[in-house]
């Protein structure tokens, strides 16, 4: 997944920079998933320590601040067995889920899988933004929606590459033959 995201991101680097978007490795969502339990127990979430690699991961090439980023595209694995694509729209505080097999998890499960990202992301972004972004202060989590009417992938084991294809198509404005 790391190599696929890197390859697709590099291929569309100029287009992504032109629309203030970036493709990131699965490390971002994995890091958030692993740190979530510590974050939930922290008394001062705004002082929760983050890994220095986060800032270099989510910045546009040549930029020093996340204030120039509009959308972060990231793959995420659920329950160590199912990959989905995330289109994280920062100004709207919205995580759009690009799921190649939506019937696998109902909305309650999806919310549970996304909770770490939805809750931690405002704090992580505010931590790496300079100057701090007012829309990411406080503890209001991001919201989420699931992109419906996507082509369903019924082949077990293909969800990772299909998720990355959905990410690519979403970033390109869903050109023909479309995700649906």
Tab-separated table of N, CA and C in Angstrom:
chain	number	residue	atom	x	y	z
A	1	UNK	N	0.832	-1.189	0.000
A	1	UNK	CA	0.000	0.000	0.000
A	1	UNK	C	0.876	1.253	0.000
A	2	UNK	N	1.952	1.166	0.735
A	2	UNK	CA	2.891	2.291	0.801
A	2	UNK	C	3.424	2.617	-0.598
A	3	UNK	N	3.847	1.593	-1.310
A	3	UNK	CA	4.418	1.784	-2.647
A	3	UNK	C	3.356	2.269	-3.630
A	4	UNK	N	2.158	1.706	-3.556
A	4	UNK	CA	1.085	2.137	-4.450
A	4	UNK	C	0.738	3.610	-4.236
A	5	UNK	N	0.601	4.024	-2.974
A	5	UNK	CA	0.276	5.430	-2.693
A	5	UNK	C	1.392	6.344	-3.176
A	6	UNK	N	2.626	5.934	-2.947
A	6	UNK	CA	3.765	6.746	-3.388
A	6	UNK	C	3.769	6.889	-4.910
A	7	UNK	N	3.582	5.766	-5.599
A	7	UNK	CA	3.628	5.765	-7.062
A	7	UNK	C	2.511	6.619	-7.659
A	8	UNK	N	1.290	6.416	-7.181
A	8	UNK	CA	0.157	7.186	-7.710
A	8	UNK	C	0.312	8.664	-7.345
A	9	UNK	N	0.737	8.943	-6.118
A	9	UNK	CA	0.948	10.326	-5.697
A	9	UNK	C	2.013	11.029	-6.515
A	10	UNK	N	3.090	10.323	-6.798
A	10	UNK	CA	4.174	10.908	-7.599
A	10	UNK	C	3.702	11.173	-9.028
A	11	UNK	N	2.920	10.244	-9.565
A	11	UNK	CA	2.408	10.392	-10.931
A	11	UNK	C	1.526	11.642	-11.070
A	12	UNK	N	0.768	11.968	-10.025
A	12	UNK	CA	-0.163	13.101	-10.067
A	12	UNK	C	0.315	14.285	-9.222
A	13	UNK	N	1.595	14.320	-8.911
A	13	UNK	CA	2.160	15.325	-8.004
A	13	UNK	C	1.787	16.758	-8.393
A	14	UNK	N	1.970	17.126	-9.633
A	14	UNK	CA	1.701	18.501	-10.065
A	14	UNK	C	0.216	18.836	-9.993
A	15	UNK	N	-0.627	17.917	-10.428
A	15	UNK	CA	-2.065	18.142	-10.370
A	15	UNK	C	-2.513	18.280	-8.920
A	16	UNK	N	-2.014	17.412	-8.042
A	16	UNK	CA	-2.388	17.466	-6.629
A	16	UNK	C	-1.970	18.791	-6.006
A	17	UNK	N	-0.764	19.233	-6.289
A	17	UNK	CA	-0.285	20.511	-5.747
A	17	UNK	C	-1.149	21.661	-6.257
A	18	UNK	N	-1.600	21.570	-7.502
A	18	UNK	CA	-2.440	22.616	-8.080
A	18	UNK	C	-3.789	22.760	-7.409
A	19	UNK	N	-4.281	21.684	-6.818
A	19	UNK	CA	-5.571	21.739	-6.113
A	19	UNK	C	-5.375	21.609	-4.603
A	20	UNK	N	-4.164	21.844	-4.152
A	20	UNK	CA	-3.819	21.821	-2.718
A	20	UNK	C	-4.195	20.507	-2.047
A	21	UNK	N	-3.895	19.415	-2.720
A	21	UNK	CA	-4.175	18.085	-2.183
A	21	UNK	C	-2.887	17.289	-2.105
A	22	UNK	N	-2.922	16.245	-1.303
A	22	UNK	CA	-1.729	15.419	-1.127
A	22	UNK	C	-2.140	13.973	-0.864
A	23	UNK	N	-1.361	13.039	-1.396
A	23	UNK	CA	-1.515	11.614	-1.100
A	23	UNK	C	-0.516	11.285	0.001
A	24	UNK	N	-0.960	10.587	1.030
A	24	UNK	CA	-0.052	10.191	2.105
A	24	UNK	C	-0.064	8.679	2.260
A	25	UNK	N	0.965	8.181	2.877
A	25	UNK	CA	1.091	6.739	3.078
A	25	UNK	C	0.122	6.282	4.171
A	26	UNK	N	-0.069	4.977	4.292
A	26	UNK	CA	-0.928	4.453	5.353
A	26	UNK	C	-0.379	4.743	6.748
A	27	UNK	N	0.854	5.237	6.814
A	27	UNK	CA	1.465	5.529	8.109
A	27	UNK	C	0.625	6.519	8.903
A	28	UNK	N	0.022	7.509	8.242
A	28	UNK	CA	-0.773	8.525	8.940
A	28	UNK	C	-1.927	7.896	9.711
A	29	UNK	N	-2.755	7.112	9.040
A	29	UNK	CA	-3.910	6.517	9.717
A	29	UNK	C	-3.467	5.450	10.710
A	30	UNK	N	-2.422	4.725	10.386
A	30	UNK	CA	-1.894	3.720	11.309
A	30	UNK	C	-1.394	4.373	12.597
A	31	UNK	N	-0.668	5.467	12.454
A	31	UNK	CA	-0.164	6.206	13.618
A	31	UNK	C	-1.328	6.667	14.499
A	32	UNK	N	-2.345	7.239	13.874
A	32	UNK	CA	-3.502	7.724	14.631
A	32	UNK	C	-4.217	6.565	15.314
A	33	UNK	N	-4.388	5.445	14.616
A	33	UNK	CA	-5.041	4.286	15.226
A	33	UNK	C	-4.258	3.782	16.438
A	34	UNK	N	-2.936	3.754	16.334
A	34	UNK	CA	-2.105	3.239	17.430
A	34	UNK	C	-2.072	4.175	18.626
A	35	UNK	N	-2.118	5.472	18.388
A	35	UNK	CA	-2.023	6.454	19.470
A	35	UNK	C	-3.371	6.831	20.074
A	36	UNK	N	-4.451	6.382	19.479
A	36	UNK	CA	-5.774	6.819	19.907
A	36	UNK	C	-6.077	6.508	21.368
A	37	UNK	N	-5.735	5.336	21.831
A	37	UNK	CA	-6.055	4.988	23.222
A	37	UNK	C	-5.318	5.907	24.190
A	38	UNK	N	-4.071	6.264	23.893
A	38	UNK	CA	-3.335	7.203	24.749
A	38	UNK	C	-3.956	8.596	24.661
A	39	UNK	N	-4.332	8.984	23.472
A	39	UNK	CA	-4.948	10.289	23.258
A	39	UNK	C	-6.248	10.405	24.046
A	40	UNK	N	-7.067	9.375	24.021
A	40	UNK	CA	-8.347	9.397	24.736
A	40	UNK	C	-8.157	9.564	26.239
A	41	UNK	N	-7.062	9.058	26.774
A	41	UNK	CA	-6.806	9.138	28.210
A	41	UNK	C	-6.083	10.423	28.620
A	42	UNK	N	-5.601	11.175	27.658
A	42	UNK	CA	-4.856	12.403	27.963
A	42	UNK	C	-5.794	13.470	28.525
A	43	UNK	N	-5.348	14.126	29.592
A	43	UNK	CA	-6.152	15.189	30.199
A	43	UNK	C	-6.114	16.453	29.353
A	44	UNK	N	-4.952	16.767	28.811
A	44	UNK	CA	-4.783	17.968	27.992
A	44	UNK	C	-4.475	17.536	26.560
A	45	UNK	N	-5.535	17.279	25.821
A	45	UNK	CA	-5.369	16.755	24.465
A	45	UNK	C	-4.588	17.719	23.568
A	46	UNK	N	-4.703	19.011	23.823
A	46	UNK	CA	-3.976	19.979	23.004
A	46	UNK	C	-2.469	19.921	23.236
A	47	UNK	N	-2.052	19.241	24.301
A	47	UNK	CA	-0.622	19.081	24.578
A	47	UNK	C	-0.141	17.656	24.302
A	48	UNK	N	-0.992	16.856	23.692
A	48	UNK	CA	-0.632	15.470	23.398
A	48	UNK	C	0.552	15.456	22.432
A	49	UNK	N	1.618	14.721	22.776
A	49	UNK	CA	2.802	14.712	21.900
A	49	UNK	C	2.523	13.967	20.590
A	50	UNK	N	3.025	14.524	19.499
A	50	UNK	CA	2.879	13.874	18.198
A	50	UNK	C	4.257	13.606	17.612
A	51	UNK	N	4.304	12.686	16.704
A	51	UNK	CA	5.550	12.302	16.048
A	51	UNK	C	5.989	13.402	15.079
A	52	UNK	N	7.259	13.718	15.076
A	52	UNK	CA	7.790	14.769	14.203
A	52	UNK	C	7.583	14.459	12.722
A	53	UNK	N	7.414	13.187	12.379
A	53	UNK	CA	7.243	12.808	10.967
A	53	UNK	C	5.895	13.246	10.401
A	54	UNK	N	4.935	13.541	11.278
A	54	UNK	CA	3.613	13.942	10.801
A	54	UNK	C	3.673	15.171	9.910
A	55	UNK	N	4.438	16.171	10.325
A	55	UNK	CA	4.451	17.408	9.544
A	55	UNK	C	5.021	17.199	8.151
A	56	UNK	N	6.080	16.424	8.027
A	56	UNK	CA	6.641	16.209	6.690
A	56	UNK	C	5.719	15.346	5.833
A	57	UNK	N	4.899	14.539	6.463
A	57	UNK	CA	4.009	13.641	5.735
A	57	UNK	C	2.848	14.382	5.080
A	58	UNK	N	2.315	15.400	5.743
A	58	UNK	CA	1.090	16.041	5.259
A	58	UNK	C	1.305	17.428	4.660
A	59	UNK	N	2.528	17.777	4.343
A	59	UNK	CA	2.787	19.074	3.721
A	59	UNK	C	2.951	18.924	2.211
A	60	UNK	N	2.519	19.931	1.497
A	60	UNK	CA	2.742	19.956	0.053
A	60	UNK	C	4.228	20.153	-0.212
A	61	UNK	N	4.745	19.635	-1.317
A	61	UNK	CA	6.169	19.804	-1.619
A	61	UNK	C	6.573	21.281	-1.607
A	62	UNK	N	7.650	21.570	-0.889
A	62	UNK	CA	8.165	22.929	-0.815
A	62	UNK	C	7.449	23.834	0.175
A	63	UNK	N	6.419	23.332	0.843
A	63	UNK	CA	5.658	24.138	1.797
A	63	UNK	C	6.130	23.863	3.218
A	64	UNK	N	5.899	24.825	4.090
A	64	UNK	CA	6.291	24.670	5.483
A	64	UNK	C	5.093	24.630	6.425
A	65	UNK	N	3.887	24.801	5.880
A	65	UNK	CA	2.697	24.816	6.725
A	65	UNK	C	1.559	24.060	6.062
A	66	UNK	N	0.750	23.428	6.885
A	66	UNK	CA	-0.405	22.678	6.387
A	66	UNK	C	-1.537	23.618	5.983
A	67	UNK	N	-1.387	24.910	6.250
A	67	UNK	CA	-2.437	25.865	5.893
A	67	UNK	C	-2.715	25.873	4.395
A	68	UNK	N	-1.793	25.374	3.592
A	68	UNK	CA	-1.970	25.341	2.136
A	68	UNK	C	-2.615	24.050	1.644
A	69	UNK	N	-2.873	23.102	2.533
A	69	UNK	CA	-3.434	21.810	2.135
A	69	UNK	C	-4.951	21.845	2.290
A	70	UNK	N	-5.656	21.409	1.257
A	70	UNK	CA	-7.115	21.362	1.266
A	70	UNK	C	-7.618	19.945	1.542
A	71	UNK	N	-7.060	18.958	0.838
A	71	UNK	CA	-7.519	17.573	0.968
A	71	UNK	C	-6.326	16.641	1.141
A	72	UNK	N	-6.444	15.764	2.125
A	72	UNK	CA	-5.447	14.719	2.358
A	72	UNK	C	-6.093	13.395	1.959
A	73	UNK	N	-5.438	12.670	1.080
A	73	UNK	CA	-5.915	11.349	0.668
A	73	UNK	C	-5.058	10.296	1.347
A	74	UNK	N	-5.719	9.369	2.045
A	74	UNK	CA	-4.978	8.350	2.789
A	74	UNK	C	-5.721	7.021	2.771
A	75	UNK	N	-4.994	5.920	2.652
A	75	UNK	CA	-5.620	4.609	2.837
A	75	UNK	C	-5.694	4.293	4.327
A	76	UNK	N	-6.671	3.497	4.703
A	76	UNK	CA	-6.822	3.092	6.107
A	76	UNK	C	-7.263	1.636	6.139
A	77	UNK	N	-6.677	0.885	7.052
A	77	UNK	CA	-7.068	-0.519	7.193
A	77	UNK	C	-7.973	-0.657	8.415
A	78	UNK	N	-9.053	-1.405	8.247
A	78	UNK	CA	-10.012	-1.637	9.326
A	78	UNK	C	-9.893	-3.084	9.787
A	79	UNK	N	-9.726	-3.251	11.089
A	79	UNK	CA	-9.646	-4.574	11.719
A	79	UNK	C	-8.561	-5.443	11.080
A	80	UNK	N	-7.514	-4.822	10.601
A	80	UNK	CA	-6.383	-5.521	9.980
A	80	UNK	C	-6.779	-6.438	8.829
A	81	UNK	N	-7.912	-6.122	8.157
A	81	UNK	CA	-8.310	-7.003	7.063
A	81	UNK	C	-9.013	-6.317	5.896
A	82	UNK	N	-9.385	-5.059	6.044
A	82	UNK	CA	-10.141	-4.400	4.974
A	82	UNK	C	-9.640	-2.972	4.769
A	83	UNK	N	-9.174	-2.678	3.557
A	83	UNK	CA	-8.673	-1.345	3.219
A	83	UNK	C	-9.778	-0.481	2.640
A	84	UNK	N	-9.764	0.793	3.037
A	84	UNK	CA	-10.648	1.801	2.455
A	84	UNK	C	-9.802	3.023	2.119
A	85	UNK	N	-10.326	3.878	1.280
A	85	UNK	CA	-9.671	5.147	0.988
A	85	UNK	C	-10.359	6.252	1.760
A	86	UNK	N	-9.590	7.228	2.223
A	86	UNK	CA	-10.153	8.390	2.904
A	86	UNK	C	-9.794	9.643	2.113
A	87	UNK	N	-10.785	10.487	1.893
A	87	UNK	CA	-10.579	11.821	1.322
A	87	UNK	C	-10.901	12.789	2.455
A	88	UNK	N	-9.865	13.366	3.053
A	88	UNK	CA	-10.029	14.209	4.239
A	88	UNK	C	-10.031	15.670	3.795
A	89	UNK	N	-11.218	16.269	3.796
A	89	UNK	CA	-11.389	17.657	3.385
A	89	UNK	C	-11.211	18.533	4.623
A	90	UNK	N	-10.080	19.228	4.716
A	90	UNK	CA	-9.758	20.003	5.912
A	90	UNK	C	-10.689	21.195	6.132
A	91	UNK	N	-10.955	22.040	5.124
A	91	UNK	CA	-11.839	23.179	5.383
A	91	UNK	C	-13.246	22.771	5.824
A	92	UNK	N	-13.751	21.668	5.291
A	92	UNK	CA	-15.100	21.211	5.659
A	92	UNK	C	-15.099	20.297	6.878
A	93	UNK	N	-13.903	19.927	7.353
A	93	UNK	CA	-13.778	19.007	8.490
A	93	UNK	C	-14.553	17.715	8.214
A	94	UNK	N	-14.372	17.181	7.021
A	94	UNK	CA	-15.134	16.024	6.571
A	94	UNK	C	-14.200	14.934	6.069
A	95	UNK	N	-14.446	13.706	6.530
A	95	UNK	CA	-13.721	12.536	6.048
A	95	UNK	C	-14.689	11.744	5.177
A	96	UNK	N	-14.368	11.654	3.902
A	96	UNK	CA	-15.202	10.903	2.972
A	96	UNK	C	-14.593	9.518	2.800
A	97	UNK	N	-15.395	8.486	3.032
A	97	UNK	CA	-14.928	7.102	2.981
A	97	UNK	C	-15.197	6.524	1.598
A	98	UNK	N	-14.140	6.001	0.981
A	98	UNK	CA	-14.223	5.356	-0.328
A	98	UNK	C	-14.019	3.859	-0.088
A	99	UNK	N	-15.120	3.154	0.078
A	99	UNK	CA	-15.104	1.760	0.513
A	99	UNK	C	-15.470	0.833	-0.645
A	100	UNK	N	-14.547	-0.051	-1.066
A	100	UNK	CA	-14.843	-0.943	-2.183
A	100	UNK	C	-15.805	-2.083	-1.843
A	101	UNK	N	-16.094	-2.288	-0.565
A	101	UNK	CA	-17.030	-3.335	-0.158
A	101	UNK	C	-17.867	-2.824	1.023
A	102	UNK	N	-18.784	-1.876	0.778
A	102	UNK	CA	-19.501	-1.214	1.863
A	102	UNK	C	-20.404	-2.125	2.692
A	103	UNK	N	-20.886	-3.205	2.108
A	103	UNK	CA	-21.774	-4.080	2.880
A	103	UNK	C	-21.019	-4.887	3.943
A	104	UNK	N	-19.703	-4.839	3.926
A	104	UNK	CA	-18.902	-5.553	4.921
A	104	UNK	C	-19.077	-4.960	6.319
A	105	UNK	N	-19.265	-3.631	6.405
A	105	UNK	CA	-19.396	-2.961	7.703
A	105	UNK	C	-20.561	-1.983	7.683
A	106	UNK	N	-21.423	-2.089	8.704
A	106	UNK	CA	-22.527	-1.142	8.808
A	106	UNK	C	-22.010	0.199	9.338
A	107	UNK	N	-22.865	1.200	9.349
A	107	UNK	CA	-22.452	2.547	9.750
A	107	UNK	C	-21.917	2.605	11.182
A	108	UNK	N	-22.461	1.801	12.071
A	108	UNK	CA	-21.987	1.786	13.461
A	108	UNK	C	-20.533	1.326	13.525
A	109	UNK	N	-20.209	0.271	12.782
A	109	UNK	CA	-18.828	-0.219	12.745
A	109	UNK	C	-17.904	0.791	12.063
A	110	UNK	N	-18.375	1.381	10.974
A	110	UNK	CA	-17.567	2.377	10.264
A	110	UNK	C	-17.223	3.526	11.205
A	111	UNK	N	-18.200	3.999	11.946
A	111	UNK	CA	-17.968	5.089	12.909
A	111	UNK	C	-16.919	4.673	13.932
A	112	UNK	N	-17.003	3.447	14.410
A	112	UNK	CA	-16.029	2.961	15.392
A	112	UNK	C	-14.618	2.911	14.788
A	113	UNK	N	-14.503	2.448	13.551
A	113	UNK	CA	-13.193	2.411	12.889
A	113	UNK	C	-12.641	3.820	12.660
A	114	UNK	N	-13.525	4.758	12.321
A	114	UNK	CA	-13.095	6.119	12.003
A	114	UNK	C	-12.874	7.002	13.227
A	115	UNK	N	-13.423	6.624	14.365
A	115	UNK	CA	-13.341	7.465	15.567
A	115	UNK	C	-11.940	8.005	15.862
A	116	UNK	N	-10.891	7.183	15.803
A	116	UNK	CA	-9.565	7.741	16.076
A	116	UNK	C	-9.207	8.903	15.143
A	117	UNK	N	-9.488	8.753	13.865
A	117	UNK	CA	-9.176	9.808	12.898
A	117	UNK	C	-10.058	11.030	13.146
A	118	UNK	N	-11.346	10.800	13.335
A	118	UNK	CA	-12.282	11.906	13.520
A	118	UNK	C	-11.956	12.731	14.762
A	119	UNK	N	-11.559	12.071	15.829
A	119	UNK	CA	-11.296	12.770	17.092
A	119	UNK	C	-9.899	13.372	17.176
A	120	UNK	N	-8.900	12.661	16.678
A	120	UNK	CA	-7.515	13.136	16.817
A	120	UNK	C	-7.099	14.139	15.754
A	121	UNK	N	-7.679	14.044	14.578
A	121	UNK	CA	-7.230	14.877	13.467
A	121	UNK	C	-7.230	16.378	13.760
A	122	UNK	N	-8.272	16.940	14.382
A	122	UNK	CA	-8.214	18.384	14.664
A	122	UNK	C	-7.007	18.765	15.523
A	123	UNK	N	-6.670	17.942	16.490
A	123	UNK	CA	-5.540	18.232	17.374
A	123	UNK	C	-4.209	18.060	16.644
A	124	UNK	N	-4.114	16.998	15.855
A	124	UNK	CA	-2.882	16.741	15.104
A	124	UNK	C	-2.621	17.878	14.120
A	125	UNK	N	-3.646	18.293	13.403
A	125	UNK	CA	-3.478	19.357	12.411
A	125	UNK	C	-3.108	20.668	13.086
A	126	UNK	N	-3.782	20.989	14.170
A	126	UNK	CA	-3.478	22.237	14.866
A	126	UNK	C	-2.053	22.222	15.409
A	127	UNK	N	-1.594	21.054	15.779
A	127	UNK	CA	-0.241	20.920	16.312
A	127	UNK	C	0.823	21.189	15.244
A	128	UNK	N	0.558	20.768	14.013
A	128	UNK	CA	1.570	20.938	12.966
A	128	UNK	C	1.335	22.180	12.114
A	129	UNK	N	0.229	22.885	12.349
A	129	UNK	CA	-0.043	24.106	11.585
A	129	UNK	C	0.672	25.286	12.228
A	130	UNK	N	1.292	26.093	11.392
A	130	UNK	CA	1.906	27.315	11.893
A	130	UNK	C	1.559	28.446	10.945
A	131	UNK	N	0.851	29.444	11.430
A	131	UNK	CA	0.300	29.581	12.773
A	131	UNK	C	-0.860	28.610	12.969
A	132	UNK	N	-1.235	28.346	14.244
A	132	UNK	CA	-2.353	27.433	14.504
A	132	UNK	C	-3.617	27.894	13.771
A	133	UNK	N	-4.371	26.941	13.280
A	133	UNK	CA	-5.586	27.242	12.527
A	133	UNK	C	-6.781	27.293	13.462
A	134	UNK	N	-7.508	28.387	13.436
A	134	UNK	CA	-8.628	28.567	14.363
A	134	UNK	C	-9.711	27.510	14.185
A	135	UNK	N	-9.899	26.999	12.959
A	135	UNK	CA	-10.950	26.002	12.756
A	135	UNK	C	-10.619	24.650	13.380
A	136	UNK	N	-9.387	24.463	13.849
A	136	UNK	CA	-9.015	23.192	14.452
A	136	UNK	C	-8.767	23.299	15.950
A	137	UNK	N	-9.185	24.388	16.563
A	137	UNK	CA	-9.069	24.492	18.010
A	137	UNK	C	-10.307	23.863	18.634
A	138	UNK	N	-10.181	23.461	19.872
A	138	UNK	CA	-11.300	22.818	20.542
A	138	UNK	C	-11.333	21.335	20.261
A	139	UNK	N	-12.363	20.704	20.754
A	139	UNK	CA	-12.415	19.247	20.655
A	139	UNK	C	-13.523	18.753	19.733
A	140	UNK	N	-13.986	19.577	18.846
A	140	UNK	CA	-15.031	19.170	17.924
A	140	UNK	C	-14.444	18.234	16.864
A	141	UNK	N	-14.903	16.974	16.830
A	141	UNK	CA	-14.329	16.023	15.871
A	141	UNK	C	-14.771	16.319	14.440
A	142	UNK	N	-14.067	15.729	13.503
A	142	UNK	CA	-14.467	15.790	12.101
A	142	UNK	C	-15.740	14.966	11.937
A	143	UNK	N	-16.447	15.200	10.857
A	143	UNK	CA	-17.602	14.372	10.523
A	143	UNK	C	-17.185	13.436	9.385
A	144	UNK	N	-18.050	12.495	9.064
A	144	UNK	CA	-17.719	11.551	8.005
A	144	UNK	C	-18.947	11.261	7.152
A	145	UNK	N	-18.687	10.827	5.954
A	145	UNK	CA	-19.739	10.335	5.074
A	145	UNK	C	-19.134	9.231	4.224
A	146	UNK	N	-19.989	8.366	3.787
A	146	UNK	CA	-19.540	7.270	2.932
A	146	UNK	C	-19.989	7.570	1.512
A	147	UNK	N	-19.056	7.540	0.588
A	147	UNK	CA	-19.389	7.766	-0.821
A	147	UNK	C	-20.180	6.547	-1.292
A	148	UNK	N	-21.416	6.795	-1.707
A	148	UNK	CA	-22.294	5.701	-2.127
A	148	UNK	C	-22.200	5.475	-3.634
A	149	UNK	N	-22.741	4.386	-4.068
A	149	UNK	CA	-22.826	4.016	-5.487
A	149	UNK	C	-21.455	3.834	-6.131
A	150	UNK	N	-20.494	3.359	-5.352
A	150	UNK	CA	-19.189	3.028	-5.917
A	150	UNK	C	-19.244	1.625	-6.503
A	151	UNK	N	-18.381	1.366	-7.448
A	151	UNK	CA	-18.254	0.014	-7.969
A	151	UNK	C	-17.880	-0.905	-6.816
A	152	UNK	N	-18.582	-2.010	-6.689
A	152	UNK	CA	-18.303	-2.940	-5.594
A	152	UNK	C	-17.239	-3.940	-6.025
A	153	UNK	N	-16.326	-4.187	-5.113
A	153	UNK	CA	-15.270	-5.159	-5.358
A	153	UNK	C	-15.579	-6.397	-4.526
A	154	UNK	N	-15.970	-7.458	-5.162
A	154	UNK	CA	-16.331	-8.670	-4.423
A	154	UNK	C	-15.177	-9.657	-4.302
A	155	UNK	N	-14.010	-9.313	-4.830
A	155	UNK	CA	-12.849	-10.200	-4.755
A	155	UNK	C	-12.074	-9.941	-3.469
A	156	UNK	N	-12.076	-10.914	-2.595
A	156	UNK	CA	-11.344	-10.782	-1.352
A	156	UNK	C	-9.870	-10.555	-1.639
A	157	UNK	N	-9.281	-9.623	-0.926
A	157	UNK	CA	-7.862	-9.344	-1.081
A	157	UNK	C	-7.538	-8.219	-2.041
A	158	UNK	N	-8.519	-7.751	-2.789
A	158	UNK	CA	-8.285	-6.666	-3.740
A	158	UNK	C	-8.657	-5.297	-3.191
A	159	UNK	N	-9.144	-5.235	-1.963
A	159	UNK	CA	-9.659	-3.963	-1.451
A	159	UNK	C	-8.583	-2.878	-1.369
A	160	UNK	N	-7.328	-3.239	-1.123
A	160	UNK	CA	-6.261	-2.243	-1.043
A	160	UNK	C	-6.034	-1.521	-2.357
A	161	UNK	N	-5.694	-2.246	-3.423
A	161	UNK	CA	-5.498	-1.579	-4.716
A	161	UNK	C	-6.752	-0.860	-5.219
A	162	UNK	N	-7.925	-1.442	-4.984
A	162	UNK	CA	-9.162	-0.791	-5.428
A	162	UNK	C	-9.377	0.508	-4.652
A	163	UNK	N	-9.081	0.509	-3.358
A	163	UNK	CA	-9.202	1.734	-2.556
A	163	UNK	C	-8.291	2.826	-3.089
A	164	UNK	N	-7.086	2.462	-3.459
A	164	UNK	CA	-6.151	3.453	-3.999
A	164	UNK	C	-6.637	3.956	-5.356
A	165	UNK	N	-7.225	3.095	-6.145
A	165	UNK	CA	-7.800	3.545	-7.421
A	165	UNK	C	-8.939	4.523	-7.161
A	166	UNK	N	-9.776	4.247	-6.159
A	166	UNK	CA	-10.849	5.179	-5.795
A	166	UNK	C	-10.270	6.518	-5.348
A	167	UNK	N	-9.200	6.482	-4.556
A	167	UNK	CA	-8.542	7.718	-4.109
A	167	UNK	C	-8.070	8.513	-5.326
A	168	UNK	N	-7.408	7.824	-6.248
A	168	UNK	CA	-6.904	8.490	-7.452
A	168	UNK	C	-8.047	9.116	-8.248
A	169	UNK	N	-9.111	8.363	-8.455
A	169	UNK	CA	-10.237	8.866	-9.239
A	169	UNK	C	-10.925	10.035	-8.539
A	170	UNK	N	-11.062	9.960	-7.225
A	170	UNK	CA	-11.667	11.056	-6.457
A	170	UNK	C	-10.826	12.317	-6.618
A	171	UNK	N	-9.517	12.173	-6.491
A	171	UNK	CA	-8.614	13.324	-6.612
A	171	UNK	C	-8.669	13.939	-8.012
A	172	UNK	N	-8.910	13.115	-9.015
A	172	UNK	CA	-8.977	13.597	-10.400
A	172	UNK	C	-10.371	14.084	-10.782
A	173	UNK	N	-11.299	14.108	-9.830
A	173	UNK	CA	-12.655	14.567	-10.123
A	173	UNK	C	-13.555	13.486	-10.678
A	174	UNK	N	-13.195	12.230	-10.459
A	174	UNK	CA	-13.958	11.060	-10.904
A	174	UNK	C	-14.204	11.040	-12.418
A	175	UNK	N	-13.118	10.991	-13.198
A	175	UNK	CA	-13.283	10.940	-14.662
A	175	UNK	C	-13.848	9.592	-15.115
A	176	UNK	N	-14.313	9.531	-16.355
A	176	UNK	CA	-14.819	8.274	-16.910
A	176	UNK	C	-13.705	7.233	-16.851
A	177	UNK	N	-14.008	6.022	-16.530
A	177	UNK	CA	-15.285	5.338	-16.433
A	177	UNK	C	-15.993	5.495	-15.087
A	178	UNK	N	-15.584	6.370	-14.240
A	178	UNK	CA	-16.211	6.712	-12.961
A	178	UNK	C	-16.074	5.601	-11.918
A	179	UNK	N	-16.201	6.023	-10.673
A	179	UNK	CA	-16.095	5.073	-9.561
A	179	UNK	C	-17.372	4.263	-9.403
A	180	UNK	N	-18.476	4.743	-9.959
A	180	UNK	CA	-19.750	4.034	-9.789
A	180	UNK	C	-20.006	3.055	-10.909
